[in-house]
Short mmCIF file of C-alpha atoms and ligand atoms in Angstrom, two decimals:
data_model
loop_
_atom_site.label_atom_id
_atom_site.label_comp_id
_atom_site.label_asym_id
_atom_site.label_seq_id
_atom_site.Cartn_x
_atom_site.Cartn_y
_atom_site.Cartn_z
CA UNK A 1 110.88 106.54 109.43
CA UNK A 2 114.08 106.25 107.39
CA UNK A 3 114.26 102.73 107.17
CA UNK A 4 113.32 100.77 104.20
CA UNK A 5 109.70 98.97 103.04
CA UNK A 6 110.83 95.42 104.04
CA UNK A 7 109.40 92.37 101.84
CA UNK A 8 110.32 88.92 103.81
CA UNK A 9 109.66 85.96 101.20
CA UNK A 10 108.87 82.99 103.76
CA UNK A 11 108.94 80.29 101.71
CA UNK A 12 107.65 78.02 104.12
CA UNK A 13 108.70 73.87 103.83
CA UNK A 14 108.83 75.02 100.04
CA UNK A 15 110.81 74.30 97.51
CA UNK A 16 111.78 70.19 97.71
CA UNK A 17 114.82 70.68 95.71
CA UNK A 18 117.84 72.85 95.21
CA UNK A 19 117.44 72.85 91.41
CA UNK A 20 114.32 74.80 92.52
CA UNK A 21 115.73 77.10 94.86
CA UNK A 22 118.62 77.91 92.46
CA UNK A 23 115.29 78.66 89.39
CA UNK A 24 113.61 80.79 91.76
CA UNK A 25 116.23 83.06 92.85
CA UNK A 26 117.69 83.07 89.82
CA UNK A 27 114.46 84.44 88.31
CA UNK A 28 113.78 86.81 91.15
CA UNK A 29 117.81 87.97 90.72
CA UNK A 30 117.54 88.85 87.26
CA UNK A 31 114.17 91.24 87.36
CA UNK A 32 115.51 92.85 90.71
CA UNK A 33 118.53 94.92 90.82
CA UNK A 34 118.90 98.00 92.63
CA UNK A 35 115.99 99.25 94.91
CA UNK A 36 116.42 102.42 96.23
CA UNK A 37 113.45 102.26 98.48
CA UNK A 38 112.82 98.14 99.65
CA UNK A 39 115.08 95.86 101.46
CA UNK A 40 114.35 91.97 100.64
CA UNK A 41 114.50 89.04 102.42
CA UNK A 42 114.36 85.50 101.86
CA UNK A 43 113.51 83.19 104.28
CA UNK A 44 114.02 79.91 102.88
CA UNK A 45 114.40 76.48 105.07
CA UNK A 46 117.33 76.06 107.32
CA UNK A 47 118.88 73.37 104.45
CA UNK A 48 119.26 76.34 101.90
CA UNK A 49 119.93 79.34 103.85
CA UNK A 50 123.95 78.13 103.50
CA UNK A 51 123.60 78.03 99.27
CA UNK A 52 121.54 81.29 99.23
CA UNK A 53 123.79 83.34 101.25
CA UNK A 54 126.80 82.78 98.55
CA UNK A 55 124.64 83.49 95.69
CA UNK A 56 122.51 86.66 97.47
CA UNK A 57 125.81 88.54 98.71
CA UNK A 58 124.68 91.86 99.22
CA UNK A 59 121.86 92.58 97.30
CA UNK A 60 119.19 90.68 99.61
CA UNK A 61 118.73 89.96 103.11
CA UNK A 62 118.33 86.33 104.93
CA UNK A 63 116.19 85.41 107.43
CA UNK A 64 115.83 81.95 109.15
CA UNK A 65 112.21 80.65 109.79
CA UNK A 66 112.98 79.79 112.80
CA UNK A 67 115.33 78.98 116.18
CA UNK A 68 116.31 77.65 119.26
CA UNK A 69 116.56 79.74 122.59
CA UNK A 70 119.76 77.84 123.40
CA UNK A 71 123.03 78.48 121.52
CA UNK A 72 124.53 75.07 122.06
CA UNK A 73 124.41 71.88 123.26
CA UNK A 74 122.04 68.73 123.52
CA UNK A 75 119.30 69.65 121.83
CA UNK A 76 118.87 67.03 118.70
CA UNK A 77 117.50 68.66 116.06
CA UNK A 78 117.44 72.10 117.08
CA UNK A 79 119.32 75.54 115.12
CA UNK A 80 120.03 78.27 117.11
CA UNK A 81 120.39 81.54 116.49
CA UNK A 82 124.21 81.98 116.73
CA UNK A 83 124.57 79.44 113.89
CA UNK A 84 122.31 81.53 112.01
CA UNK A 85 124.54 84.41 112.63
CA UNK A 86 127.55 82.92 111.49
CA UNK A 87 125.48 81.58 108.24
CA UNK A 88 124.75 85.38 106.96
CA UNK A 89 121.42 85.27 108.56
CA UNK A 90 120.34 89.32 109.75
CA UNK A 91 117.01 88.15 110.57
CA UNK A 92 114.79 85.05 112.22
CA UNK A 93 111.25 84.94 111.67
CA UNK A 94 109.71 83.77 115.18
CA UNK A 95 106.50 82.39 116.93
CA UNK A 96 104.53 82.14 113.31
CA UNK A 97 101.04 81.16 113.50
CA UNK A 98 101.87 78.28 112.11
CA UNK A 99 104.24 76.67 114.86
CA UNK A 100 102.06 77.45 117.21
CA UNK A 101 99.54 75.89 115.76
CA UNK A 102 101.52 72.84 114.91
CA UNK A 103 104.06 72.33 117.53
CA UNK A 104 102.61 74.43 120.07
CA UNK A 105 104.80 77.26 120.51
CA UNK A 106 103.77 79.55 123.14
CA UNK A 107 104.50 83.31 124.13
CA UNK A 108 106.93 81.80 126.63
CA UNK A 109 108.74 80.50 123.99
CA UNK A 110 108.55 82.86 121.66
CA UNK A 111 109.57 85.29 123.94
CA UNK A 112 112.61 83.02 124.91
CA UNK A 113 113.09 83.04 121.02
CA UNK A 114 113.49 86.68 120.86
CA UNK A 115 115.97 86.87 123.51
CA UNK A 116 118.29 84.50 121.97
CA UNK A 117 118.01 86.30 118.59
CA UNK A 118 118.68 89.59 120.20
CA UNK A 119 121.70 88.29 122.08
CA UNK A 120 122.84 87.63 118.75
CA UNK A 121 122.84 90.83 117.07
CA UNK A 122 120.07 89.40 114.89
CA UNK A 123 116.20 90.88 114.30
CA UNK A 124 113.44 89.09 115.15
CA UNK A 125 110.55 88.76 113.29
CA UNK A 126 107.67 88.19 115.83
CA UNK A 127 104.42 87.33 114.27
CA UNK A 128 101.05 88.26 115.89
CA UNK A 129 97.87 87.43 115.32
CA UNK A 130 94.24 86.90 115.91
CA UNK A 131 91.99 84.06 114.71
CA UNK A 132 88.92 84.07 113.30
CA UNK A 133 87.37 82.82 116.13
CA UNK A 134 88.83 86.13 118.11
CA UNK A 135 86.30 88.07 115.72
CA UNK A 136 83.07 85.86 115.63
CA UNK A 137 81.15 84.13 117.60
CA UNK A 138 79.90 80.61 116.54
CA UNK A 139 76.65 82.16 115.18
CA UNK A 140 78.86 84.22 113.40
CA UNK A 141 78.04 87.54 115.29
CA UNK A 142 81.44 90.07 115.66
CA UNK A 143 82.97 89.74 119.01
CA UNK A 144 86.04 91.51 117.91
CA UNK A 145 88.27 90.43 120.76
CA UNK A 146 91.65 91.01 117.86
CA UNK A 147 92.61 94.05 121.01
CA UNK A 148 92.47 91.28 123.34
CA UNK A 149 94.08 89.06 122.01
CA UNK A 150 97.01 90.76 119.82
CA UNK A 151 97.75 93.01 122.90
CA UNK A 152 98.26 89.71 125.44
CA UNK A 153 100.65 88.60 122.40
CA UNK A 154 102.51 91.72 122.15
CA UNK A 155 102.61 91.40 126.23
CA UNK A 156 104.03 88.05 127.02
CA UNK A 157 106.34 87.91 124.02
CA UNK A 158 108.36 91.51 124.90
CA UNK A 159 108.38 90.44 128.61
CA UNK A 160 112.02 91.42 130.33
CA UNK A 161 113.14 93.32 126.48
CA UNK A 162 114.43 96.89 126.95
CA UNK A 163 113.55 99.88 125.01
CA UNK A 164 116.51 99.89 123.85
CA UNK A 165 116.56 96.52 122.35
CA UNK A 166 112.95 96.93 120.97
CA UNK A 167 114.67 98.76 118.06
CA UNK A 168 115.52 95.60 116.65
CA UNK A 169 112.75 94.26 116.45
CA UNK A 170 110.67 93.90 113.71
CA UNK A 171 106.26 93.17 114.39
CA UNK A 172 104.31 91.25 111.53
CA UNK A 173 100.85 91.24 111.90
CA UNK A 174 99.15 88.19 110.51
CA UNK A 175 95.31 87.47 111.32
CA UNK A 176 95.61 83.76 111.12
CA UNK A 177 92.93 83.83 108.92
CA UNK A 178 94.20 85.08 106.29
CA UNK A 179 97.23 83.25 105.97
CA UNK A 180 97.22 80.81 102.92
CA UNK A 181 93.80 81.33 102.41
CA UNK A 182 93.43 83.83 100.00
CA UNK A 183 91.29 85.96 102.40
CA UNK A 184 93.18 88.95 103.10
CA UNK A 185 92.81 91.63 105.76
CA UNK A 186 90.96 94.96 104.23
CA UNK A 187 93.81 98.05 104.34
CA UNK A 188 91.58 99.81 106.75
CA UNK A 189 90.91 96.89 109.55
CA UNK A 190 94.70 96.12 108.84
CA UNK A 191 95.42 99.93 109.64
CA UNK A 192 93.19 99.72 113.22
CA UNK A 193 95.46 96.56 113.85
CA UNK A 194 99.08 98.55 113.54
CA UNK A 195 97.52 101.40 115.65
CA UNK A 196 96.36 98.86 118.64
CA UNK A 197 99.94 97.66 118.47
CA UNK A 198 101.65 101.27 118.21
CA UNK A 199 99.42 101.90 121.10
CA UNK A 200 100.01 98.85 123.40
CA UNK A 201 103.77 99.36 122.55
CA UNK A 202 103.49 102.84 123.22
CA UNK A 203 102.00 102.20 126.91
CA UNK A 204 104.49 99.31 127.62
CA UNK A 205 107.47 101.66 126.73
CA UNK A 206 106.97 104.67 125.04
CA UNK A 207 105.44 106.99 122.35
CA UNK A 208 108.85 107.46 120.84
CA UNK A 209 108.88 103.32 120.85
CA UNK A 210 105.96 103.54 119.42
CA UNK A 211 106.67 105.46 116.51
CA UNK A 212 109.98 103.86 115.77
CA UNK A 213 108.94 100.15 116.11
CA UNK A 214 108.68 98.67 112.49
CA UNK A 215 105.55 96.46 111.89
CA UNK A 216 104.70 94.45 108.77
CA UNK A 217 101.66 93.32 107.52
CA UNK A 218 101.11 89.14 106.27
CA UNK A 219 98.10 86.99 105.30
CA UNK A 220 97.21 86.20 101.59
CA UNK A 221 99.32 89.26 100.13
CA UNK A 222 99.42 89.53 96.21
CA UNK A 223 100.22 91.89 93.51
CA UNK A 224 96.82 93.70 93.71
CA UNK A 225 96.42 94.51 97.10
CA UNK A 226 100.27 94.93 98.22
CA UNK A 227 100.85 97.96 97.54
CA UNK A 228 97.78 99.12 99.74
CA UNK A 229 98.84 97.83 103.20
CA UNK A 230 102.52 99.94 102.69
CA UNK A 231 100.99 103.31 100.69
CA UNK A 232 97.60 103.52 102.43
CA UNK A 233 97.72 101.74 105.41
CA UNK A 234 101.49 103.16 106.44
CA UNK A 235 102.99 98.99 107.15
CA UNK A 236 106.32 99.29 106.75
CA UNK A 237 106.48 96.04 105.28
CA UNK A 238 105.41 92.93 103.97
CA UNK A 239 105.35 89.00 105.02
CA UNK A 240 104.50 86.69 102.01
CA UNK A 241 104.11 83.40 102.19
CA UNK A 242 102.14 81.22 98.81
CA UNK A 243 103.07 84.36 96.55
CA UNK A 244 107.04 84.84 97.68
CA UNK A 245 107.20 81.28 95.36
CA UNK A 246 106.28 82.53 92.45
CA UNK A 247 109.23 84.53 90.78
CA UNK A 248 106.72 86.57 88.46
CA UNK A 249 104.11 87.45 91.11
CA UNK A 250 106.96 88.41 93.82
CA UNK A 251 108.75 89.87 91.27
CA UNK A 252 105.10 92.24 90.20
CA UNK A 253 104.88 92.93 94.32
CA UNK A 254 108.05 93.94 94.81
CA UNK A 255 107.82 96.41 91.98
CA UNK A 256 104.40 97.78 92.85
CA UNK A 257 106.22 98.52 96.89
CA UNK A 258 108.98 100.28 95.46
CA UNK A 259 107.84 102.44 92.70
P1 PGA B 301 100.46 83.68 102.84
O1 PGA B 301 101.38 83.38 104.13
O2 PGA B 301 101.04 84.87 102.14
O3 PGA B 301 100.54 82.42 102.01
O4 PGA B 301 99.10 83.94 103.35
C1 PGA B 301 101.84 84.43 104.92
C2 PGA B 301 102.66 83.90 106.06
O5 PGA B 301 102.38 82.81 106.56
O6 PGA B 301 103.61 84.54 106.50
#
């Protein structure tokens, strides 16, 4: 794999003011300089991406948290993801746990989602996920349906994407419950997850697919246990959410990826 370890800071509906923003990157900015090994992107709300992309030029990456299918047209409130394009944006973050949760996003439209990003010349983020109630009964026994339900999400979401295209895509894998809860996913369990994908990937294209496809790992990430998913568990990257908005601690994660 030749391409970098990438760290996506999703900041979430975080910070409320551009004071803020400007303190955070500036902070993150002047601890970061070259890394030869890690690519970073921020992945701020739509209302800053404009500011950041002047001050980031080069040195880090953008990514939107989110889009529209549609590149135009009457559809109040929506961004799509040729606007994004023409803001800096290289990537969009899409079908995170936490819109489907909240405004019901389904494959469908995820997989819409990824279409219109890709018809962009843009990379998708597409997060996958179980939930704890894939893994436990209500008694609390294991039912560990994660294969279930992480391969039906890998399923509907590539639906009608080419091999070819796949290349651009970028898999996070984010058990639900361990996002924002300070519960992460042990390396190891982590490390079965990216082999079901590789594998369901690998049967719905190819091995070569497979091996190629970059997949991340999110869900309560922190200085201490970063550095585990990427060396020992072989992620090629990283989705932070609560820790991405704290300079010092994204700074500390960032350095423990690349050394
Ligand atoms: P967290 O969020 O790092 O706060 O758990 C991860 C995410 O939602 O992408």
């Amino acid at each position: 794999m030749d391409k970098k370890t990438l760290i996506v800071a999703n900041w979430k509906m975080n910070p409320v003011s551009k004071k803020e923003v400007s303190r955070l990157l500036d902070s993150v900015k002047n601890e970061i300089n070259s890394l030869e090994k890690t690519e970073i992107v921020f992945a701020p709300p739509f209302v800053y991406l404009s500011k950041i992309s002047l001050s980031i030029k080069k040195q880090f990456s953008l990514a939107a948290q989110d889009c529209f299918w549609e590149n135009k047209g009457a559809y109040t409130g929506e961004i799509s993801s040729a606007m994004l394009k023409d803001l800096g944006c290289q990537y969009v973050i899409v079908g995170h746990s936490e819109r489907k949760k909240n405004f019901n996003e389904t494959e469908e439209v995820v997989n819409r989602k990824i279409k219109a990003v890709l018809k962009n010349r843009l990379n998708p983020i597409v997060c996958i996920g179980e939930e704890l109630r894939d893994s436990f009964d209500s008694q609390g026994r294991p039912i560990n349906e994660m294969n279930l339900v992480v391969g039906d999400q890998i399923e509907k979401s590539l639906i009608g994407i080419s091999e070819a295209r796949l290349r651009d895509i970028v898999i996070a894998y984010e058990p639900v419950w361990a996002i924002g809860t300070g519960i992460s996913c042990l390396s190891d369990d982590a490390m079965k997850a990216m082999l079901f994908i590789k594998k369901t990937i690998s049967k719905l294209y190819s091995r070569s697919a497979a091996e190629k496809v970059r997949i991340l790992y999110g869900g309560s990430v922190n200085s201490k246990n970063a550095a585990e998913y990427i060396k020992e568990a072989g992620f090629n990257g990283l989705l932070i959410g609560s820790a991405s908005l704290n300079a010092s601690e994204f700074v500390k994660i960032v350095k423990n990826v690349d050394e």
